[in-house]
GROMACS .gro file of C-alpha atoms in nm:
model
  240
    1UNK     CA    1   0.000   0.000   0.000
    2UNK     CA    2   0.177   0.354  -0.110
    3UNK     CA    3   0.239   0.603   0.240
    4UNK     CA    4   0.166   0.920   0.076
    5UNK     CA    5   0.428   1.182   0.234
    6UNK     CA    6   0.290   1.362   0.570
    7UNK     CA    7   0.306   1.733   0.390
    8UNK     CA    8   0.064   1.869   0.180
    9UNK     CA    9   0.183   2.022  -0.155
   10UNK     CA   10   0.286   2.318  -0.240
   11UNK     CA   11   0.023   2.587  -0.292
   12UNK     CA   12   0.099   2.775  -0.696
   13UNK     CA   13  -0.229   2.944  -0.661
   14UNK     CA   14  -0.016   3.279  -0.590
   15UNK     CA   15   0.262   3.185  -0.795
   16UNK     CA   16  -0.015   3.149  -1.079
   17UNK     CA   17  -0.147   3.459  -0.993
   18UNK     CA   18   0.155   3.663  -1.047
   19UNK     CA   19   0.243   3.541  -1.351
   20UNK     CA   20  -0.104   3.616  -1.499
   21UNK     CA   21  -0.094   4.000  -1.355
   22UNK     CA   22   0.245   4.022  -1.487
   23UNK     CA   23   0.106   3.857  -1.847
   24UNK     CA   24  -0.201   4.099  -1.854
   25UNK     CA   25   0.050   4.430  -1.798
   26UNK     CA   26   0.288   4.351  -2.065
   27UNK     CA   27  -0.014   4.209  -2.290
   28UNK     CA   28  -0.215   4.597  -2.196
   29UNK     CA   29   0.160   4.743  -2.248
   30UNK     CA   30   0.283   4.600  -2.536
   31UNK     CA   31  -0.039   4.620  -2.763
   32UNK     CA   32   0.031   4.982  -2.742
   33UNK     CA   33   0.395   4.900  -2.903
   34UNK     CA   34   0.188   4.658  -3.181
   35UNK     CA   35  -0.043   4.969  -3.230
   36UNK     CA   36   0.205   5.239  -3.295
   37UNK     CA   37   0.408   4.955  -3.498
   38UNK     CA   38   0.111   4.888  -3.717
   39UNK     CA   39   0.062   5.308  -3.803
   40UNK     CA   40   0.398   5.301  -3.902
   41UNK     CA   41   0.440   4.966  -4.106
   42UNK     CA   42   0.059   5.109  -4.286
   43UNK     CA   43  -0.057   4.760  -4.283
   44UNK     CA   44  -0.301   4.468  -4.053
   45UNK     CA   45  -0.016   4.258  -4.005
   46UNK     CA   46   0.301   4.223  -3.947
   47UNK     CA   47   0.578   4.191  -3.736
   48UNK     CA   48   0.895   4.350  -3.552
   49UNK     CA   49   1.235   4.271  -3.406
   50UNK     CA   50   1.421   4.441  -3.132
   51UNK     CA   51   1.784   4.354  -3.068
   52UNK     CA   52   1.909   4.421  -2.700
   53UNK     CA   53   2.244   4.326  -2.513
   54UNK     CA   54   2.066   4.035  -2.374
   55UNK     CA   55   1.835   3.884  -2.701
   56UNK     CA   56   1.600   3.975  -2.934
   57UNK     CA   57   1.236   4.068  -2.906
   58UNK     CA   58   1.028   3.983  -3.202
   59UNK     CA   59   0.655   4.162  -3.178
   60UNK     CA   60   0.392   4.054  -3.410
   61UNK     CA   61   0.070   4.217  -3.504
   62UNK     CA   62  -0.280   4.160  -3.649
   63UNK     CA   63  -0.499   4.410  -3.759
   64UNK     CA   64  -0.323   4.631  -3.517
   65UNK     CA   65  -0.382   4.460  -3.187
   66UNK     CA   66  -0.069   4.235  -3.017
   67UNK     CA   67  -0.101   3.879  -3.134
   68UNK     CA   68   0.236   3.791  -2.937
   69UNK     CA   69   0.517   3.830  -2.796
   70UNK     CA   70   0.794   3.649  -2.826
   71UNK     CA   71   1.150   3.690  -2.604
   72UNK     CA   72   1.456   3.485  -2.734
   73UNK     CA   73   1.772   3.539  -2.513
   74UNK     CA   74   2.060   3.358  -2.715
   75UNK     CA   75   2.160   3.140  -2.481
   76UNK     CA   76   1.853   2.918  -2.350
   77UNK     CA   77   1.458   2.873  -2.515
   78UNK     CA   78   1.258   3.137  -2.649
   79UNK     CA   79   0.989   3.238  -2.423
   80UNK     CA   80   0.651   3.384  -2.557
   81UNK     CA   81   0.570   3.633  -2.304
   82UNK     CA   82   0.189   3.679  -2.475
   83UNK     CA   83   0.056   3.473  -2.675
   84UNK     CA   84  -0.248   3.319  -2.781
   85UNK     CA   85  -0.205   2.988  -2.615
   86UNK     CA   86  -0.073   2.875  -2.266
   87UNK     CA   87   0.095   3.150  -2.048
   88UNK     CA   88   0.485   3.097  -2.021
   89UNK     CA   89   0.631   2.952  -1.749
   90UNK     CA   90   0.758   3.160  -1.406
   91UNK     CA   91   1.127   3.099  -1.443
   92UNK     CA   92   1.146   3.257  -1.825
   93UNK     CA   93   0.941   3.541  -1.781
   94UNK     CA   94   1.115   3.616  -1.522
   95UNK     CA   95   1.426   3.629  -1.745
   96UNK     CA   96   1.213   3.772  -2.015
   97UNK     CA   97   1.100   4.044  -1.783
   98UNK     CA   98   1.450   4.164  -1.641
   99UNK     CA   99   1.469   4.247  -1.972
  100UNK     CA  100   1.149   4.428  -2.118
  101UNK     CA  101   1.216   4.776  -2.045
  102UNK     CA  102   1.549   4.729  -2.265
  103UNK     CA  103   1.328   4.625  -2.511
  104UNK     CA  104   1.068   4.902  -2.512
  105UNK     CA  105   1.347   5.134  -2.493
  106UNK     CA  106   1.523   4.964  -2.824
  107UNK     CA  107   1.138   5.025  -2.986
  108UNK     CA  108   1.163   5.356  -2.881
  109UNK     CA  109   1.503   5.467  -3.038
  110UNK     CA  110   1.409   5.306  -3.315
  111UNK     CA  111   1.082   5.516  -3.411
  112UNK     CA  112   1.292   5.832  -3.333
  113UNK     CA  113   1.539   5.715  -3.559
  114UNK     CA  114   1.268   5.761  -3.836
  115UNK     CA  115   1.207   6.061  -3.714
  116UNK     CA  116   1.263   6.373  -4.006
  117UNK     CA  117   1.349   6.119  -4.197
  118UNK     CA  118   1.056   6.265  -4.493
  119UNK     CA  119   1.085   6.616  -4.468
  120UNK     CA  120   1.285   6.683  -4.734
  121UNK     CA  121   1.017   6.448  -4.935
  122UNK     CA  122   0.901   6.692  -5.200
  123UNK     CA  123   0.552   6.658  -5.299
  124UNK     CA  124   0.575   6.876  -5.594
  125UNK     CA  125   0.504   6.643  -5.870
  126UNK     CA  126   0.459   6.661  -6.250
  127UNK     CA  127   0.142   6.745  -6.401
  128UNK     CA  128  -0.063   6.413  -6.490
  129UNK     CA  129  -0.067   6.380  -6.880
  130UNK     CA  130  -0.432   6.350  -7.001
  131UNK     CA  131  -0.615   6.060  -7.206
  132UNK     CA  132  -0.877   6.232  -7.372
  133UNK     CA  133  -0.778   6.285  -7.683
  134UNK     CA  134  -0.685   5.949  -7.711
  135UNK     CA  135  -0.976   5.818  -7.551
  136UNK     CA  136  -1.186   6.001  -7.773
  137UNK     CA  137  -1.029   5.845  -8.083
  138UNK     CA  138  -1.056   5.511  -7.974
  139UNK     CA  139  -1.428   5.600  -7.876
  140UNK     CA  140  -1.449   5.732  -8.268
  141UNK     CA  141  -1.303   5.460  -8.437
  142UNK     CA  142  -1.482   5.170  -8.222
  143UNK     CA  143  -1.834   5.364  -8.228
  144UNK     CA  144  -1.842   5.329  -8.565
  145UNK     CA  145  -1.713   4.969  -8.552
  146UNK     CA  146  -1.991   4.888  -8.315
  147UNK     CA  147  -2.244   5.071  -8.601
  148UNK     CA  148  -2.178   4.852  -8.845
  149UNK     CA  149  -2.137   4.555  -8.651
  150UNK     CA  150  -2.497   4.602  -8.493
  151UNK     CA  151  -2.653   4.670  -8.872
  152UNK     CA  152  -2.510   4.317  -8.978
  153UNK     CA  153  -2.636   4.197  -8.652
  154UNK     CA  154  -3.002   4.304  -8.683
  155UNK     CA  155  -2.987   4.175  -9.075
  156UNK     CA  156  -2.846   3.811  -8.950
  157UNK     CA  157  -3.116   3.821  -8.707
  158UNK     CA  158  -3.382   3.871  -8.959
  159UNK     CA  159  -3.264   3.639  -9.184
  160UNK     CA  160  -3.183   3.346  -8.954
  161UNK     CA  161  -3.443   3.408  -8.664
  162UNK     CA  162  -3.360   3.314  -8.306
  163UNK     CA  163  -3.254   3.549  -8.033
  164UNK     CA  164  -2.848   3.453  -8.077
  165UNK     CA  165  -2.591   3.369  -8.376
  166UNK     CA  166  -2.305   3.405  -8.501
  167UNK     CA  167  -2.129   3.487  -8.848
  168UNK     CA  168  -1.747   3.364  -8.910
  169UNK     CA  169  -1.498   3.438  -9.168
  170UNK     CA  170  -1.140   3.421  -9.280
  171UNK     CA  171  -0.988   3.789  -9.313
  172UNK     CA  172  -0.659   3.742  -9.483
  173UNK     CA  173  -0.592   3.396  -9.309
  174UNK     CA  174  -0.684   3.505  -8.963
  175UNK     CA  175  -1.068   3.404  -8.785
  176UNK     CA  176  -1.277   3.669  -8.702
  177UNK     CA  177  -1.570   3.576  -8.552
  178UNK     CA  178  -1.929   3.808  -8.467
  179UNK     CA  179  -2.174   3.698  -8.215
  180UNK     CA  180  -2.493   3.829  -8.196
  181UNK     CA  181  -2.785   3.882  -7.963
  182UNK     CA  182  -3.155   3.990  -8.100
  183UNK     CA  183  -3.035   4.248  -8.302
  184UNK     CA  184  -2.712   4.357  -8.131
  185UNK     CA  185  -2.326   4.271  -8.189
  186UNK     CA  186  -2.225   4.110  -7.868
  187UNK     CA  187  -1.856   4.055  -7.924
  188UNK     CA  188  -1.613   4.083  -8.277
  189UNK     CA  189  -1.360   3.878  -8.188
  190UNK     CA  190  -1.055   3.832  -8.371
  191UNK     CA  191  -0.828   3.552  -8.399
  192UNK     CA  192  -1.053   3.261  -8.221
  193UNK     CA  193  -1.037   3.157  -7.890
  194UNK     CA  194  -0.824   3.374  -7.670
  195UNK     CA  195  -0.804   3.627  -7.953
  196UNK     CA  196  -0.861   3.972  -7.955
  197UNK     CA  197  -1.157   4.107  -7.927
  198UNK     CA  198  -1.192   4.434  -8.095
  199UNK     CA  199  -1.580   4.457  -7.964
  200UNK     CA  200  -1.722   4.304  -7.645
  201UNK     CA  201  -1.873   4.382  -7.283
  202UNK     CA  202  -1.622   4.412  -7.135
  203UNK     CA  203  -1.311   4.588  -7.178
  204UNK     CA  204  -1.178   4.863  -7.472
  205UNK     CA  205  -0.900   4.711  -7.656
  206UNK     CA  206  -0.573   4.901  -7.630
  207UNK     CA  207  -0.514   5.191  -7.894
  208UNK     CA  208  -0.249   4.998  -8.064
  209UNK     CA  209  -0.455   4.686  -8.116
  210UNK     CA  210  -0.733   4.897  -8.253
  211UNK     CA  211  -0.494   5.075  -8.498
  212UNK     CA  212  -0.350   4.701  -8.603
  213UNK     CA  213  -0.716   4.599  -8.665
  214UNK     CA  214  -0.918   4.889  -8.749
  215UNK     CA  215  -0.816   4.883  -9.142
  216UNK     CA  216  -0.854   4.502  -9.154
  217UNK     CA  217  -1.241   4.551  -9.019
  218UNK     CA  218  -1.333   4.671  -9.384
  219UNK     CA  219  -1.245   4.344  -9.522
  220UNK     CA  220  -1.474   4.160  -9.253
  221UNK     CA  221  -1.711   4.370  -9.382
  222UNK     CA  222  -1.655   4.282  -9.736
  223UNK     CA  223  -1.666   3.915  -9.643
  224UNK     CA  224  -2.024   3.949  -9.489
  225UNK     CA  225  -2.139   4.126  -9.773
  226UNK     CA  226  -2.016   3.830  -9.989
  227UNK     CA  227  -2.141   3.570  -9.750
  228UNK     CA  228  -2.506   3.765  -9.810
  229UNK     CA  229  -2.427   3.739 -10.237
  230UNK     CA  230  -2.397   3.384 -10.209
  231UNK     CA  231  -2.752   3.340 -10.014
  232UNK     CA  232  -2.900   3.525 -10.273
  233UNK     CA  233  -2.750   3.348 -10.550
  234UNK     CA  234  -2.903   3.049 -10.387
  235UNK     CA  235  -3.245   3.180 -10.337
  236UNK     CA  236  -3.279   3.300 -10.696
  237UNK     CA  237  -3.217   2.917 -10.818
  238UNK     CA  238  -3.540   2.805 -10.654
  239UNK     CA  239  -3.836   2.758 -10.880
  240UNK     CA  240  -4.217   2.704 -10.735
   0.00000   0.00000   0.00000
């Protein structure tokens, strides 16, 4: 049968408590260190080192509140001070504490270190070169584009029926492709999939792309025009 010793244990009830008044100072403490380090990185996170004759103190951040802690002396384990999991033990932050105002003062020098450091940061700047002229051209030259392309649109709808379509050709070897809603151009594409598209929803195609393409639209035009020819050549072969 085990004789369990005559003494009752040690009580760590205060011991405990220390540590965790000692934990919620630095925590209240340092998250005004994470706070001023987060103004000055301009971001939600991040993170810090401080270098002092006795280790380093790395302090890390999280949408500007203190998300730890964390005290490496060299010589021995690294001790989170705060963190978001168990509280360190008594002996470490002990060490870790002997140390702190080192490290607050090593925060400190290094903010005023920064300081002046953009006053002779000019904010005259050039003027900002306008796009309207060439906006304006592009608007021009695709406007009209989109005229046309929405007159062979509404005739493709009439003659085919159906609320969408399509109408394909070969403009000096390369695809170009119209699609067509009711009687509106959705997209001129050219080139086939992952081609350009010279029309569409979505975006403007750059101004050089539209001068590369512009002249070739005349001969899409053309083709359509022939492509309209050949169905009437057909029709006028039926008798009744």
């Amino acid at each position: 049968m085990t004789e369990w010793p005559p003494v009752d244990p040690a009580d760590a009830t205060a011991v405990a408590d220390r540590r965790d008044e000692l934990v919620a100072a630095v925590r209240d403490h340092a998250g005004r260190v994470a706070y001023q380090l987060a103004r000055l990185e301009g971001g939600d996170y991040g993170q810090a080192t401080i270098e002092t004759d006795r280790g380093e103190w790395t302090v890390k951040y999280e949408g500007g509140d203190l998300e730890y802690l964390r005290f490496d002396p060299g010589r021995g384990s690294e001790v989170y001070v705060v963190s978001t999991k168990h509280p360190p033990e008594p002996e470490p932050l002990a060490d870790a504490m002997a140390d702190y105002s080192a490290f607050v003062a090593g925060f400190n020098d290094y903010v005023a270190s920064l300081d002046g450091v953009l006053d002779d940061v000019s904010t005259e700047f050039p003027a900002v070169a306008t796009t309207d002229g060439v906006v304006a051209q592009r608007d021009r030259v695709l406007d009209r584009v989109r005229e046309v392309c929405d007159r062979i649109a509404g005739e493709l709808h009439r003659y085919e029926g159906g609320d969408y379509g399509s109408f394909t050709t070969r403009v000096e070897g390369t695809r170009w492709e119209l699609k067509w809603e009711e009687s509106r151009a959705s997209y001129l594409r050219v080139g086939g999939t992952g081609g350009l598209y010279l029309l569409s929803q979505y975006e403007q195609p750059s101004a050089a792309d539209i001068r590369e393409y512009a002249p070739r639209f005349r001969g899409f035009v053309e083709a359509y025009n022939d492509h309209v020819e050949e169905l009437e050549a057909e029709l006028g072969t039926v008798e009744l």
